[in-house]
mmCIF file of C-alpha atoms in Angstrom:
data_model
loop_
_atom_site.group_PDB
_atom_site.id
_atom_site.type_symbol
_atom_site.label_atom_id
_atom_site.label_comp_id
_atom_site.label_asym_id
_atom_site.label_seq_id
_atom_site.Cartn_x
_atom_site.Cartn_y
_atom_site.Cartn_z
ATOM 1 C CA UNK A 1 -137.683 -234.976 -58.943
ATOM 2 C CA UNK A 2 -136.493 -233.823 -55.528
ATOM 3 C CA UNK A 3 -132.919 -232.622 -55.098
ATOM 4 C CA UNK A 4 -132.144 -235.644 -52.883
ATOM 5 C CA UNK A 5 -133.312 -238.190 -55.454
ATOM 6 C CA UNK A 6 -131.569 -236.178 -58.175
ATOM 7 C CA UNK A 7 -128.235 -236.336 -56.331
ATOM 8 C CA UNK A 8 -128.676 -240.083 -55.740
ATOM 9 C CA UNK A 9 -129.428 -240.567 -59.458
ATOM 10 C CA UNK A 10 -126.232 -238.700 -60.395
ATOM 11 C CA UNK A 11 -124.066 -240.811 -58.091
ATOM 12 C CA UNK A 12 -125.615 -244.155 -59.042
ATOM 13 C CA UNK A 13 -125.390 -243.237 -62.742
ATOM 14 C CA UNK A 14 -121.697 -242.397 -62.273
ATOM 15 C CA UNK A 15 -121.020 -245.868 -60.858
ATOM 16 C CA UNK A 16 -123.075 -247.621 -63.536
ATOM 17 C CA UNK A 17 -121.348 -245.741 -66.357
ATOM 18 C CA UNK A 18 -117.735 -245.375 -65.252
ATOM 19 C CA UNK A 19 -116.859 -248.211 -62.848
ATOM 20 C CA UNK A 20 -115.493 -251.540 -64.110
ATOM 21 C CA UNK A 21 -118.173 -254.213 -64.532
ATOM 22 C CA UNK A 22 -116.852 -256.440 -61.751
ATOM 23 C CA UNK A 23 -117.032 -253.573 -59.207
ATOM 24 C CA UNK A 24 -120.106 -251.740 -60.523
ATOM 25 C CA UNK A 25 -122.747 -253.166 -58.153
ATOM 26 C CA UNK A 26 -120.593 -252.490 -55.097
ATOM 27 C CA UNK A 27 -120.012 -248.857 -56.058
ATOM 28 C CA UNK A 28 -123.666 -248.255 -56.992
ATOM 29 C CA UNK A 29 -124.453 -249.242 -53.401
ATOM 30 C CA UNK A 30 -121.737 -247.051 -51.893
ATOM 31 C CA UNK A 31 -122.436 -243.979 -53.993
ATOM 32 C CA UNK A 32 -126.217 -244.335 -53.813
ATOM 33 C CA UNK A 33 -126.180 -243.938 -50.021
ATOM 34 C CA UNK A 34 -124.023 -241.387 -48.263
ATOM 35 C CA UNK A 35 -122.421 -242.907 -45.177
ATOM 36 C CA UNK A 36 -119.456 -241.720 -43.148
ATOM 37 C CA UNK A 37 -117.499 -244.882 -44.003
ATOM 38 C CA UNK A 38 -117.626 -243.974 -47.707
ATOM 39 C CA UNK A 39 -114.718 -241.611 -47.091
ATOM 40 C CA UNK A 40 -112.459 -244.547 -46.141
ATOM 41 C CA UNK A 41 -113.284 -246.138 -49.510
ATOM 42 C CA UNK A 42 -112.853 -243.005 -51.598
ATOM 43 C CA UNK A 43 -109.241 -243.655 -52.641
ATOM 44 C CA UNK A 44 -110.224 -247.135 -53.892
ATOM 45 C CA UNK A 45 -112.593 -245.732 -56.479
ATOM 46 C CA UNK A 46 -109.814 -244.536 -58.774
ATOM 47 C CA UNK A 47 -108.534 -248.110 -59.153
ATOM 48 C CA UNK A 48 -112.016 -249.308 -60.088
ATOM 49 C CA UNK A 49 -112.773 -246.761 -62.814
ATOM 50 C CA UNK A 50 -113.133 -248.181 -66.317
ATOM 51 C CA UNK A 51 -110.130 -246.808 -68.215
ATOM 52 C CA UNK A 52 -112.061 -246.843 -71.502
ATOM 53 C CA UNK A 53 -114.147 -243.910 -70.311
ATOM 54 C CA UNK A 54 -111.704 -241.675 -68.439
ATOM 55 C CA UNK A 55 -109.133 -239.179 -69.711
ATOM 56 C CA UNK A 56 -106.746 -237.241 -67.518
ATOM 57 C CA UNK A 57 -107.279 -233.509 -67.915
ATOM 58 C CA UNK A 58 -105.743 -231.673 -64.977
ATOM 59 C CA UNK A 59 -106.714 -228.204 -66.221
ATOM 60 C CA UNK A 60 -110.326 -229.281 -66.910
ATOM 61 C CA UNK A 61 -110.345 -226.751 -69.727
ATOM 62 C CA UNK A 62 -113.261 -227.211 -72.102
ATOM 63 C CA UNK A 63 -115.153 -229.684 -69.905
ATOM 64 C CA UNK A 64 -118.031 -227.373 -68.956
ATOM 65 C CA UNK A 65 -118.939 -223.732 -68.455
ATOM 66 C CA UNK A 66 -118.110 -222.409 -64.990
ATOM 67 C CA UNK A 67 -121.796 -221.797 -64.235
ATOM 68 C CA UNK A 68 -122.995 -225.276 -65.294
ATOM 69 C CA UNK A 69 -124.663 -227.104 -62.429
ATOM 70 C CA UNK A 70 -123.916 -230.632 -61.352
ATOM 71 C CA UNK A 71 -123.793 -232.862 -58.310
ATOM 72 C CA UNK A 72 -120.622 -232.769 -56.225
ATOM 73 C CA UNK A 73 -119.692 -235.543 -53.798
ATOM 74 C CA UNK A 74 -116.503 -235.525 -51.720
ATOM 75 C CA UNK A 75 -117.357 -238.668 -49.713
ATOM 76 C CA UNK A 76 -117.525 -236.553 -46.531
ATOM 77 C CA UNK A 77 -120.669 -234.488 -46.988
ATOM 78 C CA UNK A 78 -123.973 -235.342 -48.640
ATOM 79 C CA UNK A 79 -123.900 -234.893 -52.444
ATOM 80 C CA UNK A 80 -124.855 -231.321 -53.317
ATOM 81 C CA UNK A 81 -125.909 -229.346 -56.371
ATOM 82 C CA UNK A 82 -123.211 -226.738 -57.130
ATOM 83 C CA UNK A 83 -121.583 -225.040 -60.126
ATOM 84 C CA UNK A 84 -118.625 -226.409 -62.063
ATOM 85 C CA UNK A 85 -116.543 -223.466 -60.834
ATOM 86 C CA UNK A 86 -117.340 -224.322 -57.198
ATOM 87 C CA UNK A 87 -116.580 -228.003 -57.808
ATOM 88 C CA UNK A 88 -113.164 -227.162 -59.275
ATOM 89 C CA UNK A 89 -112.297 -225.036 -56.252
ATOM 90 C CA UNK A 90 -113.553 -227.513 -53.652
ATOM 91 C CA UNK A 91 -112.484 -230.743 -55.379
ATOM 92 C CA UNK A 92 -108.894 -229.769 -56.018
ATOM 93 C CA UNK A 93 -106.457 -232.226 -54.363
ATOM 94 C CA UNK A 94 -109.095 -234.478 -52.831
ATOM 95 C CA UNK A 95 -111.106 -237.493 -53.906
ATOM 96 C CA UNK A 96 -114.431 -236.232 -55.250
ATOM 97 C CA UNK A 97 -116.941 -236.663 -58.056
ATOM 98 C CA UNK A 98 -118.694 -233.901 -59.981
ATOM 99 C CA UNK A 99 -121.471 -235.319 -62.146
ATOM 100 C CA UNK A 100 -122.644 -232.923 -64.843
ATOM 101 C CA UNK A 101 -124.849 -235.199 -66.982
ATOM 102 C CA UNK A 102 -125.806 -238.417 -65.153
ATOM 103 C CA UNK A 103 -123.966 -241.376 -66.661
ATOM 104 C CA UNK A 104 -122.658 -239.263 -69.549
ATOM 105 C CA UNK A 105 -120.259 -236.595 -68.253
ATOM 106 C CA UNK A 106 -118.478 -236.246 -64.921
ATOM 107 C CA UNK A 107 -115.179 -235.227 -63.388
ATOM 108 C CA UNK A 108 -113.309 -237.411 -60.946
ATOM 109 C CA UNK A 109 -110.965 -235.383 -58.750
ATOM 110 C CA UNK A 110 -108.078 -237.425 -57.334
ATOM 111 C CA UNK A 111 -106.239 -236.517 -54.120
ATOM 112 C CA UNK A 112 -102.867 -236.479 -55.944
ATOM 113 C CA UNK A 113 -104.026 -233.342 -57.790
ATOM 114 C CA UNK A 114 -104.991 -235.216 -60.943
ATOM 115 C CA UNK A 115 -108.352 -234.680 -62.625
ATOM 116 C CA UNK A 116 -110.120 -237.117 -64.896
ATOM 117 C CA UNK A 117 -112.960 -236.435 -67.296
ATOM 118 C CA UNK A 118 -115.357 -239.363 -67.401
ATOM 119 C CA UNK A 119 -117.509 -239.444 -70.529
ATOM 120 C CA UNK A 120 -119.636 -241.764 -72.617
#
């Protein structure tokens, strides 16, 4: 699987797993295709996350090892494969997603400085 299709899979899997049913299809479309207008929508995503699968964990302690790889998306740049440590540094205080295991484990960084672990 190419890196591009892998990043798309991570983002679509995030939407399918962690977004409320009524908003899921919309977010699969947004997250599956990077576009500059996605940034304008980024703050909306928090309100559409399914609360059954998210837990606030601002320290992110115990979520993953610093060297674990995942796909990071900040709604500005194309999704990229980086380490958990890099994601924590870059995602702090902005809206961003770091998908570690597609549809199973991710971190949602919120611009208010809050971090949410998304897991199934």
